Amino acid sequence: MQSHSDSKPGGATLVLFEAEHLKANIRNALVEAALSPWQRSFLSDVLSKLEKYGGRARLSDKQRLKLNEILGGDGTRRQEAVTTSRTTRQTRRSRFRTPSFLSRRIRWWRRRLVRDAVVVALIVMAGLVYLVFETGPVQPFLGTVGKWSQAMGPVDQAFTVTDGDTVHVAGERAGTRLVGFNTPEKFSPQCEYERKLGERASSRLRELVKSPNLQLTKVPCACPAGSEGTDACNHGRSCGVLKVDGRDVGQILIGEGLAVPFICEGNRCPRTPRPWCG
């Protein structure tokens, strides 16, 4: 007679009755027992093999030993696993549940957005403080007629002093570079002496524009045709001549040692003179 199982080196073959009994126990364990992830994966693999091969399924001695450890020595689950309530399992799972990948990513992005918003706010505040202390008060003046966007000529809008050779007309996107001279840089100096001299030139220009007799006239920039008003021409700035009591402010600053001549011809300019750092 043939026994219920054949002992072979590759493991023992299960008869149909034993296979069905084992499948039922594994299903119950997967539903009710508190299993570790590894135990659950192991039982699922054995169940798949039993469902596929039935009584012809072959289990190694090691697999049988693990089944006995998980389900019990007689092929059934231990009593303590049977008596564990569903409420206790749910409480335990909720207590030790780790955050999902999506929730972790959402929290990470939320923290990053808050950090970036704080950094941007600090940069904006620093820029505002710099403008308040560096650009000085608005120096208004009234010209005669005209707007440079239609035709070059006098401007009838208020402006602020940016530095010794640049002003900014109210309502315009970019500043107006005063032509014929160059003052030391106070925003990007090559040395400390140039920065200090640039501050003096800016302060002197603010003093000059306090005069009631001002005239700012827009003139063509020395740029290729069609490029004026773009970044390719003078960094998007327009060009102008500012006179105080009939005198060009550039000539006044040059005479006081706060500027040097800077003459452009046609649509070309020489290299910007900056002799203050040697």
PDB file of C-alpha atoms in Angstrom:
ATOM      1  CA  MET A   1       0.000   0.000   0.000  1.00  0.00           C
ATOM      2  CA  GLN A   2       1.109   3.524  -0.651  1.00  0.00           C
ATOM      3  CA  SER A   3       1.311   5.829   2.403  1.00  0.00           C
ATOM      4  CA  HIS A   4      -0.140   9.349   2.599  1.00  0.00           C
ATOM      5  CA  SER A   5       3.244  10.878   1.874  1.00  0.00           C
ATOM      6  CA  ASP A   6       6.341   9.787   0.062  1.00  0.00           C
ATOM      7  CA  SER A   7       9.651  10.663   1.665  1.00  0.00           C
ATOM      8  CA  LYS A   8      11.926  12.071  -0.990  1.00  0.00           C
ATOM      9  CA  PRO A   9      15.059  14.226  -0.844  1.00  0.00           C
ATOM     10  CA  GLY A  10      13.176  17.243  -2.234  1.00  0.00           C
ATOM     11  CA  GLY A  11      10.524  17.135   0.503  1.00  0.00           C
ATOM     12  CA  ALA A  12       7.266  15.291   1.247  1.00  0.00           C
ATOM     13  CA  THR A  13       4.208  15.290  -1.019  1.00  0.00           C
ATOM     14  CA  LEU A  14       0.878  16.158   0.638  1.00  0.00           C
ATOM     15  CA  VAL A  15      -2.283  14.131   0.033  1.00  0.00           C
ATOM     16  CA  LEU A  16      -5.387  16.065  -0.975  1.00  0.00           C
ATOM     17  CA  PHE A  17      -7.088  15.900   2.456  1.00  0.00           C
ATOM     18  CA  GLU A  18      -4.004  17.160   4.260  1.00  0.00           C
ATOM     19  CA  ALA A  19      -3.509  19.915   1.687  1.00  0.00           C
ATOM     20  CA  GLU A  20      -7.101  21.169   2.082  1.00  0.00           C
ATOM     21  CA  HIS A  21      -6.802  21.048   5.863  1.00  0.00           C
ATOM     22  CA  LEU A  22      -3.536  22.998   5.755  1.00  0.00           C
ATOM     23  CA  LYS A  23      -4.964  25.589   3.348  1.00  0.00           C
ATOM     24  CA  ALA A  24      -7.903  26.240   5.683  1.00  0.00           C
ATOM     25  CA  ASN A  25      -5.573  26.714   8.655  1.00  0.00           C
ATOM     26  CA  ILE A  26      -3.326  29.085   6.702  1.00  0.00           C
ATOM     27  CA  ARG A  27      -6.313  31.195   5.545  1.00  0.00           C
ATOM     28  CA  ASN A  28      -7.576  31.456   9.126  1.00  0.00           C
ATOM     29  CA  ALA A  29      -4.126  32.452  10.353  1.00  0.00           C
ATOM     30  CA  LEU A  30      -3.792  35.148   7.684  1.00  0.00           C
ATOM     31  CA  VAL A  31      -7.158  36.617   8.727  1.00  0.00           C
ATOM     32  CA  GLU A  32      -7.049  36.330  12.507  1.00  0.00           C
ATOM     33  CA  ALA A  33      -3.478  35.796  13.727  1.00  0.00           C
ATOM     34  CA  ALA A  34      -1.075  38.602  14.614  1.00  0.00           C
ATOM     35  CA  LEU A  35       1.728  37.737  12.230  1.00  0.00           C
ATOM     36  CA  SER A  36       5.015  39.392  11.458  1.00  0.00           C
ATOM     37  CA  PRO A  37       5.503  40.578   7.851  1.00  0.00           C
ATOM     38  CA  TRP A  38       7.866  37.650   7.212  1.00  0.00           C
ATOM     39  CA  GLN A  39       5.395  35.075   8.620  1.00  0.00           C
ATOM     40  CA  ARG A  40       2.584  36.537   6.546  1.00  0.00           C
ATOM     41  CA  SER A  41       4.720  36.422   3.397  1.00  0.00           C
ATOM     42  CA  PHE A  42       5.783  32.810   4.131  1.00  0.00           C
ATOM     43  CA  LEU A  43       2.208  31.612   4.705  1.00  0.00           C
ATOM     44  CA  SER A  44       1.045  33.387   1.548  1.00  0.00           C
ATOM     45  CA  ASP A  45       3.730  31.630  -0.504  1.00  0.00           C
ATOM     46  CA  VAL A  46       2.798  28.185   0.909  1.00  0.00           C
ATOM     47  CA  LEU A  47      -0.909  28.876   0.311  1.00  0.00           C
ATOM     48  CA  SER A  48      -0.198  29.775  -3.314  1.00  0.00           C
ATOM     49  CA  LYS A  49       1.695  26.494  -3.777  1.00  0.00           C
ATOM     50  CA  LEU A  50      -1.134  24.468  -2.184  1.00  0.00           C
ATOM     51  CA  GLU A  51      -3.775  26.171  -4.322  1.00  0.00           C
ATOM     52  CA  LYS A  52      -1.737  25.509  -7.451  1.00  0.00           C
ATOM     53  CA  TYR A  53      -0.695  21.880  -6.827  1.00  0.00           C
ATOM     54  CA  GLY A  54      -3.201  20.626  -4.220  1.00  0.00           C
ATOM     55  CA  GLY A  55      -2.289  17.124  -2.930  1.00  0.00           C
ATOM     56  CA  ARG A  56       0.752  17.070  -5.236  1.00  0.00           C
ATOM     57  CA  ALA A  57       2.371  20.008  -3.494  1.00  0.00           C
ATOM     58  CA  ARG A  58       5.803  19.262  -2.051  1.00  0.00           C
ATOM     59  CA  LEU A  59       7.031  20.882   1.160  1.00  0.00           C
ATOM     60  CA  SER A  60      10.549  20.564   2.504  1.00  0.00           C
ATOM     61  CA  ASP A  61      11.253  19.520   6.071  1.00  0.00           C
ATOM     62  CA  LYS A  62      12.312  23.092   6.826  1.00  0.00           C
ATOM     63  CA  GLN A  63       9.023  24.469   5.438  1.00  0.00           C
ATOM     64  CA  ARG A  64       7.029  21.990   7.531  1.00  0.00           C
ATOM     65  CA  LEU A  65       8.983  23.002  10.623  1.00  0.00           C
ATOM     66  CA  LYS A  66       8.220  26.681  10.031  1.00  0.00           C
ATOM     67  CA  LEU A  67       4.535  25.864   9.461  1.00  0.00           C
ATOM     68  CA  ASN A  68       4.439  23.997  12.766  1.00  0.00           C
ATOM     69  CA  GLU A  69       6.070  26.974  14.526  1.00  0.00           C
ATOM     70  CA  ILE A  70       3.533  29.414  13.095  1.00  0.00           C
ATOM     71  CA  LEU A  71       0.350  27.323  13.078  1.00  0.00           C
ATOM     72  CA  GLY A  72       1.069  24.881  15.927  1.00  0.00           C
ATOM     73  CA  GLY A  73       2.448  21.364  16.137  1.00  0.00           C
ATOM     74  CA  ASP A  74      -0.791  19.706  14.968  1.00  0.00           C
ATOM     75  CA  GLY A  75      -1.170  21.873  11.886  1.00  0.00           C
ATOM     76  CA  THR A  76      -3.447  24.442  13.594  1.00  0.00           C
ATOM     77  CA  ARG A  77      -2.733  27.873  15.024  1.00  0.00           C
ATOM     78  CA  ARG A  78      -1.668  28.273  18.596  1.00  0.00           C
ATOM     79  CA  GLN A  79      -4.426  28.896  21.083  1.00  0.00           C
ATOM     80  CA  GLU A  80      -3.143  32.337  22.022  1.00  0.00           C
ATOM     81  CA  ALA A  81      -3.329  33.457  18.399  1.00  0.00           C
ATOM     82  CA  VAL A  82      -6.940  32.220  18.209  1.00  0.00           C
ATOM     83  CA  THR A  83      -7.981  34.122  21.317  1.00  0.00           C
ATOM     84  CA  THR A  84      -6.415  37.426  20.238  1.00  0.00           C
ATOM     85  CA  SER A  85      -9.305  39.796  19.577  1.00  0.00           C
ATOM     86  CA  ARG A  86      -9.674  41.873  16.443  1.00  0.00           C
ATOM     87  CA  THR A  87      -9.924  45.036  18.552  1.00  0.00           C
ATOM     88  CA  THR A  88      -6.540  44.329  20.179  1.00  0.00           C
ATOM     89  CA  ARG A  89      -4.917  43.800  16.772  1.00  0.00           C
ATOM     90  CA  GLN A  90      -6.315  47.064  15.435  1.00  0.00           C
ATOM     91  CA  THR A  91      -5.095  48.963  18.503  1.00  0.00           C
ATOM     92  CA  ARG A  92      -1.625  47.465  18.191  1.00  0.00           C
ATOM     93  CA  ARG A  93      -1.391  48.210  14.486  1.00  0.00           C
ATOM     94  CA  SER A  94      -2.514  51.807  14.921  1.00  0.00           C
ATOM     95  CA  ARG A  95      -0.036  52.282  17.773  1.00  0.00           C
ATOM     96  CA  PHE A  96       2.974  51.085  15.815  1.00  0.00           C
ATOM     97  CA  ARG A  97       1.912  52.132  12.296  1.00  0.00           C
ATOM     98  CA  THR A  98       4.654  54.062  10.541  1.00  0.00           C
ATOM     99  CA  PRO A  99       3.806  57.072   8.333  1.00  0.00           C
ATOM    100  CA  SER A 100       3.242  56.263   4.693  1.00  0.00           C
ATOM    101  CA  PHE A 101       5.701  57.407   2.030  1.00  0.00           C
ATOM    102  CA  LEU A 102       3.200  59.950   0.685  1.00  0.00           C
ATOM    103  CA  SER A 103       2.520  61.498   4.089  1.00  0.00           C
ATOM    104  CA  ARG A 104       6.262  61.775   4.748  1.00  0.00           C
ATOM    105  CA  ARG A 105       6.793  63.512   1.416  1.00  0.00           C
ATOM    106  CA  ILE A 106       3.920  65.932   2.086  1.00  0.00           C
ATOM    107  CA  ARG A 107       5.363  66.884   5.466  1.00  0.00           C
ATOM    108  CA  TRP A 108       8.822  67.311   3.915  1.00  0.00           C
ATOM    109  CA  TRP A 109       7.498  69.634   1.180  1.00  0.00           C
ATOM    110  CA  ARG A 110       5.458  71.593   3.739  1.00  0.00           C
ATOM    111  CA  ARG A 111       8.539  72.235   5.860  1.00  0.00           C
ATOM    112  CA  ARG A 112      10.554  73.195   2.784  1.00  0.00           C
ATOM    113  CA  LEU A 113       7.904  75.652   1.556  1.00  0.00           C
ATOM    114  CA  VAL A 114       7.742  77.309   4.963  1.00  0.00           C
ATOM    115  CA  ARG A 115      11.539  77.589   5.058  1.00  0.00           C
ATOM    116  CA  ASP A 116      11.719  79.047   1.518  1.00  0.00           C
ATOM    117  CA  ALA A 117       8.948  81.535   2.303  1.00  0.00           C
ATOM    118  CA  VAL A 118      10.866  82.759   5.345  1.00  0.00           C
ATOM    119  CA  VAL A 119      14.079  83.126   3.303  1.00  0.00           C
ATOM    120  CA  VAL A 120      12.290  85.101   0.559  1.00  0.00           C
ATOM    121  CA  ALA A 121      10.635  87.362   3.141  1.00  0.00           C
ATOM    122  CA  LEU A 122      14.014  88.099   4.758  1.00  0.00           C
ATOM    123  CA  ILE A 123      15.582  88.903   1.375  1.00  0.00           C
ATOM    124  CA  VAL A 124      12.733  91.281   0.484  1.00  0.00           C
ATOM    125  CA  MET A 125      12.980  93.005   3.856  1.00  0.00           C
ATOM    126  CA  ALA A 126      16.750  93.395   3.482  1.00  0.00           C
ATOM    127  CA  GLY A 127      16.269  94.895   0.015  1.00  0.00           C
ATOM    128  CA  LEU A 128      13.698  97.394   1.304  1.00  0.00           C
ATOM    129  CA  VAL A 129      15.963  98.436   4.159  1.00  0.00           C
ATOM    130  CA  TYR A 130      18.841  98.889   1.715  1.00  0.00           C
ATOM    131  CA  LEU A 131      16.736 101.057  -0.573  1.00  0.00           C
ATOM    132  CA  VAL A 132      15.584 103.225   2.306  1.00  0.00           C
ATOM    133  CA  PHE A 133      19.105 103.937   3.525  1.00  0.00           C
ATOM    134  CA  GLU A 134      20.944 104.013   0.188  1.00  0.00           C
ATOM    135  CA  THR A 135      18.734 105.739  -2.352  1.00  0.00           C
ATOM    136  CA  GLY A 136      17.730 108.674  -0.163  1.00  0.00           C
ATOM    137  CA  PRO A 137      14.535 110.713  -0.367  1.00  0.00           C
ATOM    138  CA  VAL A 138      12.626 111.374  -3.571  1.00  0.00           C
ATOM    139  CA  GLN A 139      13.798 114.506  -5.320  1.00  0.00           C
ATOM    140  CA  PRO A 140      10.906 115.799  -7.461  1.00  0.00           C
ATOM    141  CA  PHE A 141      11.192 118.267 -10.303  1.00  0.00           C
ATOM    142  CA  LEU A 142       8.955 119.621 -13.062  1.00  0.00           C
ATOM    143  CA  GLY A 143      10.130 119.789 -16.631  1.00  0.00           C
ATOM    144  CA  THR A 144       8.284 121.329 -19.544  1.00  0.00           C
ATOM    145  CA  VAL A 145       6.582 118.894 -21.954  1.00  0.00           C
ATOM    146  CA  GLY A 146       6.752 115.523 -23.584  1.00  0.00           C
ATOM    147  CA  LYS A 147       7.320 111.852 -22.749  1.00  0.00           C
ATOM    148  CA  TRP A 148      10.423 110.095 -24.029  1.00  0.00           C
ATOM    149  CA  SER A 149       8.494 106.980 -25.110  1.00  0.00           C
ATOM    150  CA  GLN A 150       6.926 109.040 -27.879  1.00  0.00           C
ATOM    151  CA  ALA A 151       9.761 111.433 -28.680  1.00  0.00           C
ATOM    152  CA  MET A 152      13.062 112.354 -27.083  1.00  0.00           C
ATOM    153  CA  GLY A 153      12.888 115.541 -25.087  1.00  0.00           C
ATOM    154  CA  PRO A 154      12.149 117.079 -21.681  1.00  0.00           C
ATOM    155  CA  VAL A 155      10.319 114.996 -19.089  1.00  0.00           C
ATOM    156  CA  ASP A 156       7.569 116.257 -16.790  1.00  0.00           C
ATOM    157  CA  GLN A 157       7.677 113.598 -14.082  1.00  0.00           C
ATOM    158  CA  ALA A 158       9.353 113.335 -10.669  1.00  0.00           C
ATOM    159  CA  PHE A 159      12.493 111.262 -10.283  1.00  0.00           C
ATOM    160  CA  THR A 160      14.767 109.835  -7.589  1.00  0.00           C
ATOM    161  CA  VAL A 161      18.552 109.813  -7.460  1.00  0.00           C
ATOM    162  CA  THR A 162      19.993 106.279  -7.707  1.00  0.00           C
ATOM    163  CA  ASP A 163      23.702 107.175  -7.691  1.00  0.00           C
ATOM    164  CA  GLY A 164      25.991 109.898  -8.998  1.00  0.00           C
ATOM    165  CA  ASP A 165      25.167 109.292 -12.689  1.00  0.00           C
ATOM    166  CA  THR A 166      21.760 107.563 -12.642  1.00  0.00           C
ATOM    167  CA  VAL A 167      18.239 108.731 -11.804  1.00  0.00           C
ATOM    168  CA  HIS A 168      14.894 106.940 -11.909  1.00  0.00           C
ATOM    169  CA  VAL A 169      11.840 108.645 -13.358  1.00  0.00           C
ATOM    170  CA  ALA A 170       8.634 107.788 -11.510  1.00  0.00           C
ATOM    171  CA  GLY A 171       6.540 105.189 -13.320  1.00  0.00           C
ATOM    172  CA  GLU A 172       9.348 103.861 -15.507  1.00  0.00           C
ATOM    173  CA  ARG A 173      10.630 100.276 -15.304  1.00  0.00           C
ATOM    174  CA  ALA A 174      14.335 101.120 -15.512  1.00  0.00           C
ATOM    175  CA  GLY A 175      16.471 104.085 -14.589  1.00  0.00           C
ATOM    176  CA  THR A 176      17.930 106.860 -16.756  1.00  0.00           C
ATOM    177  CA  ARG A 177      21.710 106.953 -17.242  1.00  0.00           C
ATOM    178  CA  LEU A 178      23.028 110.489 -17.383  1.00  0.00           C
ATOM    179  CA  VAL A 179      25.441 110.788 -20.311  1.00  0.00           C
ATOM    180  CA  GLY A 180      28.824 112.456 -20.744  1.00  0.00           C
ATOM    181  CA  PHE A 181      30.392 111.397 -17.440  1.00  0.00           C
ATOM    182  CA  ASN A 182      30.944 108.474 -15.098  1.00  0.00           C
ATOM    183  CA  THR A 183      30.948 108.548 -11.304  1.00  0.00           C
ATOM    184  CA  PRO A 184      32.534 106.020  -8.912  1.00  0.00           C
ATOM    185  CA  GLU A 185      30.492 102.904  -8.166  1.00  0.00           C
ATOM    186  CA  LYS A 186      29.008 102.668  -4.680  1.00  0.00           C
ATOM    187  CA  PHE A 187      27.049  99.444  -5.278  1.00  0.00           C
ATOM    188  CA  SER A 188      29.840  97.346  -6.868  1.00  0.00           C
ATOM    189  CA  PRO A 189      33.111  99.202  -6.164  1.00  0.00           C
ATOM    190  CA  GLN A 190      36.535  97.813  -6.948  1.00  0.00           C
ATOM    191  CA  CYS A 191      37.977  99.217  -3.725  1.00  0.00           C
ATOM    192  CA  GLU A 192      36.892 101.018  -0.574  1.00  0.00           C
ATOM    193  CA  TYR A 193      38.030 104.402  -1.866  1.00  0.00           C
ATOM    194  CA  GLU A 194      35.769 104.076  -4.909  1.00  0.00           C
ATOM    195  CA  ARG A 195      32.802 103.203  -2.679  1.00  0.00           C
ATOM    196  CA  LYS A 196      33.345 106.252  -0.450  1.00  0.00           C
ATOM    197  CA  LEU A 197      33.792 108.532  -3.472  1.00  0.00           C
ATOM    198  CA  GLY A 198      30.643 107.062  -5.031  1.00  0.00           C
ATOM    199  CA  GLU A 199      28.691 107.896  -1.866  1.00  0.00           C
ATOM    200  CA  ARG A 200      29.962 111.476  -2.043  1.00  0.00           C
ATOM    201  CA  ALA A 201      28.967 111.783  -5.723  1.00  0.00           C
ATOM    202  CA  SER A 202      25.444 110.531  -4.948  1.00  0.00           C
ATOM    203  CA  SER A 203      25.082 112.937  -2.029  1.00  0.00           C
ATOM    204  CA  ARG A 204      26.322 115.831  -4.179  1.00  0.00           C
ATOM    205  CA  LEU A 205      23.803 115.031  -6.932  1.00  0.00           C
ATOM    206  CA  ARG A 206      20.989 115.010  -4.346  1.00  0.00           C
ATOM    207  CA  GLU A 207      22.099 118.469  -3.233  1.00  0.00           C
ATOM    208  CA  LEU A 208      22.121 119.737  -6.821  1.00  0.00           C
ATOM    209  CA  VAL A 209      18.595 118.534  -7.642  1.00  0.00           C
ATOM    210  CA  LYS A 210      17.173 120.503  -4.716  1.00  0.00           C
ATOM    211  CA  SER A 211      17.388 123.521  -7.009  1.00  0.00           C
ATOM    212  CA  PRO A 212      13.981 124.662  -8.326  1.00  0.00           C
ATOM    213  CA  ASN A 213      15.446 125.120 -11.802  1.00  0.00           C
ATOM    214  CA  LEU A 214      15.917 121.561 -13.137  1.00  0.00           C
ATOM    215  CA  GLN A 215      15.605 120.072 -16.569  1.00  0.00           C
ATOM    216  CA  LEU A 216      15.907 116.371 -17.420  1.00  0.00           C
ATOM    217  CA  THR A 217      15.990 115.715 -21.150  1.00  0.00           C
ATOM    218  CA  LYS A 218      15.901 112.222 -22.638  1.00  0.00           C
ATOM    219  CA  VAL A 219      18.443 111.635 -25.434  1.00  0.00           C
ATOM    220  CA  PRO A 220      19.188 108.605 -27.652  1.00  0.00           C
ATOM    221  CA  CYS A 221      21.564 106.061 -26.138  1.00  0.00           C
ATOM    222  CA  ALA A 222      24.732 104.999 -27.971  1.00  0.00           C
ATOM    223  CA  CYS A 223      23.304 101.577 -28.863  1.00  0.00           C
ATOM    224  CA  PRO A 224      22.620  99.634 -32.065  1.00  0.00           C
ATOM    225  CA  ALA A 225      19.429 100.646 -33.832  1.00  0.00           C
ATOM    226  CA  GLY A 226      16.337  98.922 -32.492  1.00  0.00           C
ATOM    227  CA  SER A 227      17.944  97.837 -29.197  1.00  0.00           C
ATOM    228  CA  GLU A 228      17.138 100.896 -27.103  1.00  0.00           C
ATOM    229  CA  GLY A 229      14.872 100.089 -24.190  1.00  0.00           C
ATOM    230  CA  THR A 230      16.044  96.462 -24.049  1.00  0.00           C
ATOM    231  CA  ASP A 231      18.631  94.800 -21.815  1.00  0.00           C
ATOM    232  CA  ALA A 232      21.031  94.740 -24.771  1.00  0.00           C
ATOM    233  CA  CYS A 233      21.203  98.531 -24.603  1.00  0.00           C
ATOM    234  CA  ASN A 234      22.525 100.070 -21.392  1.00  0.00           C
ATOM    235  CA  HIS A 235      20.891  97.294 -19.269  1.00  0.00           C
ATOM    236  CA  GLY A 236      17.440  98.466 -20.333  1.00  0.00           C
ATOM    237  CA  ARG A 237      17.968 102.019 -19.088  1.00  0.00           C
ATOM    238  CA  SER A 238      17.194 105.126 -21.058  1.00  0.00           C
ATOM    239  CA  CYS A 239      19.677 107.988 -21.433  1.00  0.00           C
ATOM    240  CA  GLY A 240      19.368 111.618 -20.456  1.00  0.00           C
ATOM    241  CA  VAL A 241      20.973 114.951 -19.731  1.00  0.00           C
ATOM    242  CA  LEU A 242      20.234 116.639 -16.394  1.00  0.00           C
ATOM    243  CA  LYS A 243      20.822 120.381 -16.022  1.00  0.00           C
ATOM    244  CA  VAL A 244      20.701 122.517 -12.891  1.00  0.00           C
ATOM    245  CA  ASP A 245      20.334 126.255 -13.481  1.00  0.00           C
ATOM    246  CA  GLY A 246      21.330 125.612 -17.077  1.00  0.00           C
ATOM    247  CA  ARG A 247      24.528 123.679 -16.201  1.00  0.00           C
ATOM    248  CA  ASP A 248      25.065 119.961 -16.936  1.00  0.00           C
ATOM    249  CA  VAL A 249      25.401 118.132 -13.609  1.00  0.00           C
ATOM    250  CA  GLY A 250      28.105 115.960 -15.189  1.00  0.00           C
ATOM    251  CA  GLN A 251      30.340 118.997 -15.744  1.00  0.00           C
ATOM    252  CA  ILE A 252      29.720 120.125 -12.167  1.00  0.00           C
ATOM    253  CA  LEU A 253      30.720 116.735 -10.727  1.00  0.00           C
ATOM    254  CA  ILE A 254      33.770 116.485 -13.004  1.00  0.00           C
ATOM    255  CA  GLY A 255      34.895 119.927 -11.864  1.00  0.00           C
ATOM    256  CA  GLU A 256      34.577 118.862  -8.211  1.00  0.00           C
ATOM    257  CA  GLY A 257      36.602 115.643  -8.724  1.00  0.00           C
ATOM    258  CA  LEU A 258      33.586 113.376  -8.246  1.00  0.00           C
ATOM    259  CA  ALA A 259      33.335 112.170 -11.868  1.00  0.00           C
ATOM    260  CA  VAL A 260      35.390 111.687 -15.035  1.00  0.00           C
ATOM    261  CA  PRO A 261      34.423 112.339 -18.681  1.00  0.00           C
ATOM    262  CA  PHE A 262      32.776 109.425 -20.510  1.00  0.00           C
ATOM    263  CA  ILE A 263      31.910 110.309 -24.113  1.00  0.00           C
ATOM    264  CA  CYS A 264      30.170 107.901 -26.529  1.00  0.00           C
ATOM    265  CA  GLU A 265      30.032 108.413 -30.278  1.00  0.00           C
ATOM    266  CA  GLY A 266      27.344 107.109 -32.620  1.00  0.00           C
ATOM    267  CA  ASN A 267      26.222 103.724 -31.375  1.00  0.00           C
ATOM    268  CA  ARG A 268      29.469 102.809 -29.615  1.00  0.00           C
ATOM    269  CA  CYS A 269      31.000 103.679 -26.238  1.00  0.00           C
ATOM    270  CA  PRO A 270      34.608 103.289 -25.083  1.00  0.00           C
ATOM    271  CA  ARG A 271      35.443 101.204 -22.057  1.00  0.00           C
ATOM    272  CA  THR A 272      33.891 102.709 -18.933  1.00  0.00           C
ATOM    273  CA  PRO A 273      36.590 104.725 -17.143  1.00  0.00           C
ATOM    274  CA  ARG A 274      37.166 103.731 -13.505  1.00  0.00           C
ATOM    275  CA  PRO A 275      40.483 105.276 -12.403  1.00  0.00           C
ATOM    276  CA  TRP A 276      39.795 105.412  -8.661  1.00  0.00           C
ATOM    277  CA  CYS A 277      41.478 102.174  -7.526  1.00  0.00           C
ATOM    278  CA  GLY A 278      44.754 102.533  -9.428  1.00  0.00           C
TER     279      GLY A 278
END
